[in-house]
CSV table of C-alpha atoms and ligand atoms in Angstrom, one decimal:
chain,number,residue,atom,x,y,z
A,1,MET,CA,-44.4,-51.3,0.2
A,2,THR,CA,-47.6,-51.4,-1.9
A,3,ILE,CA,-47.6,-50.6,-6.0
A,4,LEU,CA,-50.7,-49.6,-7.3
A,5,ARG,CA,-51.2,-49.5,-11.1
A,6,THR,CA,-54.4,-48.6,-11.9
A,7,ARG,CA,-57.2,-46.4,-11.1
A,8,ASP,CA,-59.3,-48.7,-9.6
A,9,GLU,CA,-56.4,-49.9,-7.4
A,10,LEU,CA,-55.7,-46.6,-5.9
A,11,ARG,CA,-59.2,-45.9,-5.3
A,12,GLU,CA,-59.5,-49.1,-3.2
A,13,TRP,CA,-56.3,-48.4,-1.1
A,14,ARG,CA,-56.7,-45.1,-0.5
A,15,SER,CA,-58.8,-44.6,2.7
A,16,ASP,CA,-60.3,-41.4,4.7
A,17,GLY,CA,-58.0,-40.7,6.8
A,18,PRO,CA,-55.0,-37.9,6.3
A,19,LEU,CA,-52.9,-39.1,3.5
A,20,GLY,CA,-49.6,-37.0,1.7
A,21,LEU,CA,-49.3,-37.4,-2.3
A,22,VAL,CA,-46.1,-36.5,-3.4
A,23,PRO,CA,-46.5,-36.9,-7.3
A,24,THR,CA,-43.1,-37.0,-9.5
A,25,MET,CA,-42.0,-38.5,-12.6
A,26,GLY,CA,-39.3,-41.1,-11.2
A,27,ALA,CA,-35.7,-41.1,-11.1
A,28,LEU,CA,-35.9,-40.0,-7.4
A,29,HIS,CA,-33.1,-38.1,-5.5
A,30,GLU,CA,-33.1,-36.5,-2.2
A,31,GLY,CA,-34.9,-33.9,-3.3
A,32,HIS,CA,-37.7,-35.8,-4.0
A,33,LEU,CA,-37.4,-37.9,-0.8
A,34,ASP,CA,-37.3,-34.9,1.6
A,35,LEU,CA,-40.9,-34.2,0.0
A,36,VAL,CA,-41.5,-37.8,1.1
A,37,ARG,CA,-40.1,-37.4,4.4
A,38,ALA,CA,-42.0,-33.9,4.7
A,39,ALA,CA,-45.7,-35.5,3.9
A,40,ARG,CA,-45.0,-38.5,6.6
A,41,GLN,CA,-43.9,-36.3,8.9
A,42,ARG,CA,-47.4,-34.6,8.8
A,43,GLU,CA,-49.8,-36.8,7.5
A,44,GLY,CA,-48.5,-39.9,8.5
A,45,ARG,CA,-49.4,-41.8,5.1
A,46,VAL,CA,-48.2,-41.2,2.1
A,47,LEU,CA,-48.6,-42.0,-1.5
A,48,VAL,CA,-46.1,-41.6,-3.6
A,49,THR,CA,-46.9,-41.1,-7.5
A,50,ILE,CA,-44.2,-42.1,-10.3
A,51,PHE,CA,-45.4,-41.4,-13.9
A,52,VAL,CA,-43.4,-40.0,-16.8
A,53,ASN,CA,-46.7,-37.6,-17.9
A,54,PRO,CA,-45.8,-37.5,-21.7
A,55,THR,CA,-48.5,-34.5,-22.1
A,56,GLN,CA,-45.7,-31.8,-20.7
A,57,PHE,CA,-43.0,-32.6,-22.9
A,58,ALA,CA,-42.8,-30.9,-26.0
A,59,PRO,CA,-42.1,-32.9,-29.4
A,60,HIS,CA,-38.8,-32.2,-29.5
A,61,GLU,CA,-38.1,-32.8,-25.8
A,62,ASP,CA,-36.4,-36.4,-23.7
A,63,LEU,CA,-39.3,-38.0,-23.0
A,64,SER,CA,-38.2,-41.0,-24.9
A,65,ARG,CA,-34.8,-41.1,-22.5
A,66,TYR,CA,-36.0,-39.4,-19.4
A,67,PRO,CA,-35.0,-42.2,-16.9
A,68,ARG,CA,-37.0,-44.7,-15.3
A,69,PRO,CA,-35.4,-46.9,-12.4
A,70,PHE,CA,-38.4,-48.0,-11.1
A,71,GLN,CA,-36.6,-50.7,-8.8
A,72,GLU,CA,-34.0,-48.1,-7.1
A,73,ASP,CA,-36.8,-45.9,-6.6
A,74,VAL,CA,-39.2,-48.3,-4.9
A,75,ARG,CA,-36.5,-49.2,-2.8
A,76,LYS,CA,-35.9,-45.0,-2.1
A,77,ALA,CA,-39.5,-44.0,-1.6
A,78,ASN,CA,-39.5,-47.1,0.9
A,79,GLU,CA,-37.0,-45.9,2.6
A,80,ALA,CA,-38.0,-42.2,3.3
A,81,GLY,CA,-41.3,-43.8,4.8
A,82,ALA,CA,-43.9,-43.9,1.6
A,83,ASP,CA,-46.5,-46.1,2.1
A,84,ALA,CA,-47.8,-46.6,-2.0
A,85,ILE,CA,-46.5,-46.2,-5.3
A,86,PHE,CA,-48.9,-45.2,-7.8
A,87,HIS,CA,-46.8,-46.8,-11.4
A,88,PRO,CA,-49.9,-45.9,-13.8
A,89,PRO,CA,-49.5,-47.0,-17.5
A,90,ALA,CA,-50.6,-44.1,-19.4
A,91,GLU,CA,-54.2,-45.2,-20.6
A,92,GLU,CA,-54.6,-44.9,-16.7
A,93,ILE,CA,-54.2,-41.7,-16.6
A,94,TYR,CA,-55.0,-40.7,-20.5
A,95,PRO,CA,-57.8,-43.2,-21.4
A,96,PRO,CA,-58.5,-43.7,-24.9
A,97,SER,CA,-60.5,-40.7,-26.5
A,98,ASP,CA,-59.2,-38.4,-23.8
A,99,ALA,CA,-60.0,-35.4,-24.9
A,100,THR,CA,-59.8,-33.1,-21.7
A,101,ARG,CA,-56.9,-30.5,-20.7
A,102,VAL,CA,-56.2,-28.3,-17.8
A,103,ARG,CA,-55.2,-24.8,-18.7
A,104,VAL,CA,-54.2,-22.2,-16.4
A,105,GLY,CA,-53.6,-18.6,-17.8
A,106,GLY,CA,-51.7,-16.0,-15.6
A,107,VAL,CA,-48.9,-17.0,-13.9
A,108,ALA,CA,-48.7,-19.7,-16.3
A,109,GLU,CA,-47.9,-17.6,-19.0
A,110,PRO,CA,-44.6,-16.2,-19.1
A,111,LEU,CA,-41.0,-17.5,-18.4
A,112,GLU,CA,-41.4,-21.9,-19.0
A,113,GLY,CA,-44.8,-20.8,-20.3
A,114,GLU,CA,-43.3,-18.8,-23.1
A,115,ARG,CA,-40.6,-21.0,-23.8
A,116,ARG,CA,-42.1,-24.7,-23.5
A,117,PRO,CA,-45.7,-24.2,-25.3
A,118,GLY,CA,-47.8,-26.8,-23.7
A,119,HIS,CA,-45.6,-27.6,-20.8
A,120,PHE,CA,-47.7,-26.2,-17.5
A,121,GLU,CA,-51.2,-27.4,-19.5
A,122,GLY,CA,-49.1,-30.9,-19.4
A,123,VAL,CA,-48.5,-30.3,-15.4
A,124,ALA,CA,-51.7,-28.9,-14.8
A,125,THR,CA,-53.6,-32.2,-16.3
A,126,VAL,CA,-51.9,-34.3,-15.1
A,127,VAL,CA,-52.2,-33.4,-11.3
A,128,ALA,CA,-55.5,-32.0,-11.3
A,129,ARG,CA,-56.0,-36.2,-12.2
A,130,LEU,CA,-54.2,-37.2,-10.0
A,131,THR,CA,-54.9,-35.1,-7.0
A,132,ASN,CA,-58.6,-36.6,-7.9
A,133,LEU,CA,-57.7,-39.9,-7.9
A,134,ALA,CA,-55.8,-39.5,-4.7
A,135,ARG,CA,-57.7,-37.2,-2.9
A,136,PRO,CA,-55.0,-36.6,-0.7
A,137,THR,CA,-55.5,-34.5,2.7
A,138,LEU,CA,-51.8,-32.6,1.7
A,139,SER,CA,-49.9,-32.7,-1.3
A,140,VAL,CA,-46.2,-31.8,-1.6
A,141,TYR,CA,-43.9,-29.5,-4.2
A,142,GLY,CA,-40.4,-28.6,-4.7
A,143,LEU,CA,-39.7,-24.9,-4.6
A,144,LYS,CA,-37.3,-26.2,-6.8
A,145,ASP,CA,-39.9,-25.6,-9.9
A,146,LEU,CA,-41.0,-22.4,-8.6
A,147,GLN,CA,-43.2,-21.3,-11.3
A,148,GLN,CA,-44.5,-24.5,-11.3
A,149,CYS,CA,-45.7,-24.4,-7.5
A,150,ALA,CA,-47.6,-21.0,-8.3
A,151,VAL,CA,-49.4,-22.7,-11.5
A,152,ILE,CA,-50.2,-25.9,-9.1
A,153,ALA,CA,-51.7,-23.4,-6.4
A,154,ARG,CA,-53.5,-21.4,-9.0
A,155,MET,CA,-55.6,-24.2,-10.3
A,156,HIS,CA,-55.8,-26.0,-6.8
A,157,ARG,CA,-57.7,-22.8,-6.0
A,158,ASP,CA,-59.6,-22.3,-9.2
A,159,LEU,CA,-61.3,-25.6,-9.3
A,160,ALA,CA,-61.4,-26.7,-5.5
A,161,LEU,CA,-59.2,-29.4,-5.7
A,162,PRO,CA,-59.0,-31.1,-2.5
A,163,GLY,CA,-56.3,-30.6,0.6
A,164,THR,CA,-53.5,-28.4,1.2
A,165,LEU,CA,-50.5,-27.5,-0.8
A,166,ALA,CA,-46.9,-27.3,1.2
A,167,PHE,CA,-44.0,-26.3,-1.1
A,168,HIS,CA,-40.6,-27.2,0.1
A,169,PRO,CA,-36.9,-25.9,-0.4
A,170,THR,CA,-34.7,-27.1,-3.0
A,171,ARG,CA,-32.1,-29.6,-1.9
A,172,ARG,CA,-29.0,-28.9,-3.3
A,173,GLU,CA,-25.7,-31.0,-3.9
A,174,SER,CA,-22.6,-29.2,-2.2
A,175,ASN,CA,-21.9,-27.3,-5.1
A,176,GLY,CA,-25.1,-25.6,-5.4
A,177,LEU,CA,-26.4,-27.2,-8.1
A,178,ALA,CA,-30.1,-27.7,-7.5
A,179,MET,CA,-30.7,-32.3,-7.2
A,180,SER,CA,-32.4,-32.8,-10.6
A,181,SER,CA,-33.6,-36.4,-12.3
A,182,ARG,CA,-32.2,-34.1,-15.7
A,183,ASN,CA,-28.5,-33.7,-13.9
A,184,ALA,CA,-28.1,-37.3,-15.1
A,185,TYR,CA,-27.8,-35.9,-18.5
A,186,LEU,CA,-24.9,-33.6,-17.2
A,187,SER,CA,-21.6,-35.0,-18.0
A,188,PRO,CA,-19.1,-35.6,-15.4
A,189,ALA,CA,-16.9,-32.9,-16.5
A,190,ASP,CA,-19.5,-30.4,-16.6
A,191,ARG,CA,-21.1,-30.9,-13.2
A,192,PRO,CA,-18.7,-28.6,-11.4
A,193,GLU,CA,-19.9,-25.6,-13.4
A,194,ALA,CA,-23.2,-26.4,-13.0
A,195,GLY,CA,-23.3,-25.2,-9.7
A,196,PHE,CA,-22.5,-22.1,-10.4
A,197,LEU,CA,-26.1,-21.1,-11.7
A,198,SER,CA,-27.1,-21.0,-8.1
A,199,GLU,CA,-24.4,-18.5,-7.7
A,200,ALA,CA,-25.7,-16.5,-10.0
A,201,LEU,CA,-29.0,-15.8,-8.4
A,202,ARG,CA,-27.3,-14.5,-5.3
A,203,GLY,CA,-24.9,-12.2,-6.9
A,204,PRO,CA,-24.6,-8.6,-6.6
A,205,ASP,CA,-27.4,-8.1,-9.3
A,206,LEU,CA,-28.8,-9.7,-12.3
A,207,ALA,CA,-26.4,-7.7,-15.2
A,208,TRP,CA,-23.6,-9.4,-13.0
A,209,GLY,CA,-25.3,-13.1,-13.1
A,210,ARG,CA,-26.3,-12.9,-16.9
A,211,ASP,CA,-22.6,-11.4,-17.4
A,212,GLU,CA,-20.8,-13.9,-16.0
A,213,LEU,CA,-22.8,-16.7,-17.0
A,214,GLN,CA,-22.1,-15.7,-20.4
A,215,ARG,CA,-18.8,-15.8,-20.2
A,216,ARG,CA,-18.5,-18.6,-18.8
A,217,GLY,CA,-19.9,-20.4,-21.2
A,218,TRP,CA,-23.8,-20.7,-20.7
A,219,GLU,CA,-26.3,-20.0,-23.0
A,220,VAL,CA,-28.9,-17.9,-20.9
A,221,ASP,CA,-32.6,-18.2,-21.2
A,222,TYR,CA,-33.3,-15.5,-18.0
A,223,LEU,CA,-32.7,-14.1,-15.0
A,224,GLU,CA,-35.0,-12.3,-13.8
A,225,ARG,CA,-36.8,-11.0,-10.6
A,226,VAL,CA,-40.4,-11.5,-11.0
A,227,SER,CA,-43.5,-11.0,-8.5
A,228,LEU,CA,-44.4,-14.3,-7.4
A,229,ALA,CA,-48.4,-12.8,-7.8
A,230,ASP,CA,-47.6,-12.9,-12.0
A,231,PHE,CA,-43.8,-14.0,-12.9
A,232,ARG,CA,-43.0,-10.7,-14.2
A,233,PRO,CA,-40.3,-8.8,-13.8
A,234,THR,CA,-40.0,-7.0,-10.9
A,235,GLU,CA,-38.2,-4.1,-9.6
A,236,VAL,CA,-39.1,-4.6,-5.7
A,237,ASP,CA,-37.9,-7.4,-3.0
A,238,GLU,CA,-41.4,-8.1,-1.5
A,239,ASP,CA,-43.3,-11.2,-2.8
A,240,ALA,CA,-40.8,-11.6,-5.2
A,241,ALA,CA,-38.0,-14.3,-6.2
A,242,ILE,CA,-34.8,-14.5,-8.9
A,243,VAL,CA,-35.6,-17.2,-11.3
A,244,ALA,CA,-33.1,-18.3,-14.1
A,245,ALA,CA,-32.8,-20.9,-17.1
A,246,ALA,CA,-29.4,-21.7,-18.5
A,247,ARG,CA,-28.4,-24.3,-20.9
A,248,TYR,CA,-24.7,-25.6,-19.9
A,249,GLY,CA,-23.1,-28.6,-22.1
A,250,GLY,CA,-26.6,-29.1,-23.9
A,251,VAL,CA,-28.2,-29.5,-20.5
A,252,ARG,CA,-31.1,-26.8,-19.9
A,253,LEU,CA,-31.0,-26.4,-16.0
A,254,ILE,CA,-33.5,-24.0,-13.8
A,255,ASP,CA,-33.1,-22.8,-10.4
A,256,SER,CA,-34.9,-20.0,-8.3
A,257,ARG,CA,-34.6,-18.1,-5.0
A,258,LEU,CA,-37.2,-16.8,-2.8
A,259,LEU,CA,-36.5,-13.0,-1.8
A,260,GLY,CA,-37.8,-13.2,1.9
A,261,THR,CA,-40.3,-16.2,2.9
A,262,PRO,CA,-43.7,-15.5,1.6
A,263,THR,CA,-47.0,-17.3,3.5
A,264,SER,CA,-48.7,-16.9,0.1
A,265,LEU,CA,-47.5,-17.7,-4.2
A,266,GLY,CA,-49.9,-15.2,-6.6
A,267,GLY,CA,-52.3,-15.2,-3.5
A,268,ILE,CA,-52.9,-18.3,-2.6
A,269,ASN,CA,-52.3,-19.2,1.1
A,270,SER,CA,-49.6,-23.1,1.7
A,271,LEU,CA,-47.4,-24.0,4.1
A,272,PHE,CA,-44.0,-23.0,3.3
A,273,THR,CA,-41.2,-25.3,4.8
A,274,ALA,CA,-38.4,-22.7,5.8
A,275,PRO,CA,-35.0,-23.6,4.0
A,276,GLY,CA,-33.1,-25.5,6.5
B,1,LIG,P1,-40.4,-34.3,-10.9
B,1,LIG,O1,-39.9,-35.9,-10.8
B,1,LIG,O2,-38.8,-33.3,-11.9
B,1,LIG,O3,-41.3,-34.2,-11.4
B,1,LIG,O4,-39.9,-33.8,-9.6
B,1,LIG,C1,-41.6,-34.0,-8.0
B,1,LIG,C2,-41.3,-32.9,-7.1
B,1,LIG,O5,-40.3,-33.0,-7.1
B,1,LIG,C3,-41.9,-31.6,-7.8
B,1,LIG,O6,-42.4,-30.7,-6.9
B,1,LIG,C4,-40.6,-31.1,-7.9
B,1,LIG,O7,-40.7,-29.6,-7.7
B,1,LIG,C5,-39.7,-32.5,-6.8
B,1,LIG,N1,-38.2,-31.6,-6.5
B,1,LIG,C6,-37.5,-31.8,-7.8
B,1,LIG,N2,-36.1,-31.6,-7.5
B,1,LIG,C7,-36.2,-31.0,-6.4
B,1,LIG,C8,-35.1,-30.5,-6.0
B,1,LIG,N3,-34.1,-30.4,-5.6
B,1,LIG,N4,-35.7,-30.1,-3.8
B,1,LIG,C9,-37.2,-29.9,-3.2
B,1,LIG,N5,-37.7,-30.3,-4.4
B,1,LIG,C10,-37.8,-31.0,-5.8
C-alpha cells in the first residue's frame, strides 16, 4: 500500500491507465469499502483519499472531533483492494492564500444546502481538486449521501471533470441504520432506535413517517419525496426519492430511498449499481 501525502507525490504515482477514485473522510466502514471493491472490480487500480475536509464543516459542526483512525483505515483499505491512499495535510488541498471555491446552484440549494450553508461548496471544491489531481477514469460515490451525489454529478458535467461517475447503494447495519462514520457519536443505547429512520422512509406515507419519528423522540428536520432533477418536493414516483434528516440522541442522521432505479441524477448520466 502506497501512502501519498503531497500533490507532487500523487502526480508522480498516477499513470495514464484505468484508475478508480474513492474520496472519503476516513473512519472507514463497510459502506466505504463497498465503494473500494466496486472501483477495484471495474478499473483494477484504486486510489482512496482520506481527507477530513475543513471547508465542508460549518463553524458549529464537528471538525475537531471527527474520528481519524488512520492506521486502521490503511489496513481496511488495503484489505478491500486499494492500491494507494492519498492522505494530504490541509495545505496540500488549500495552499496558502488559496482563494477559489466551487459553488453549485440548483440541486445544491434545497434540503442540506439550506440547513448546512457552505457545506456543498466545501464538498464541490474538494471533489473538484481531488478529481483534477488524480485524473481518474472512474469515481465512485455512495448513494447514502444522495443529494451530494447529485451535486457532484452536476459539477462534474459543468466543469468537464475527467472520468465516469458511479453511484453505489447504501450499506446498512442489520437494523437498517445506514452506515456512517458519524454513527460513532450515537450512544450504544441509541443505536437500535437509530435504525428506525430507514423504516420511516418506507412507511405508508410521509405524514406517518414524520409522526412516528416525532412520537419516538426524534427531531425531524425533513422527510420529503423529492425529484432527482432539482431535489424539490414532488408528488410523482418517477425519478424521485424519499429523503430524510433527523436527530436522535443529539446526533443528526440522514438517509434516503430511491424510488425505482434511475439511470441519471438530475439529467446527468452515471452508472448505478443495483441494490444488492
Ligand atoms: P464520507 O467519508 O462520509 O465523506 O463518505 C465517503 C464516501 O462514502 C461518500 O461517497 C459517501 O456517500 C460514501 N458512503 C458513506 N457511507 C456509506 C454507506 N453506508 N454506504 C455506501 N456508501 C457510503
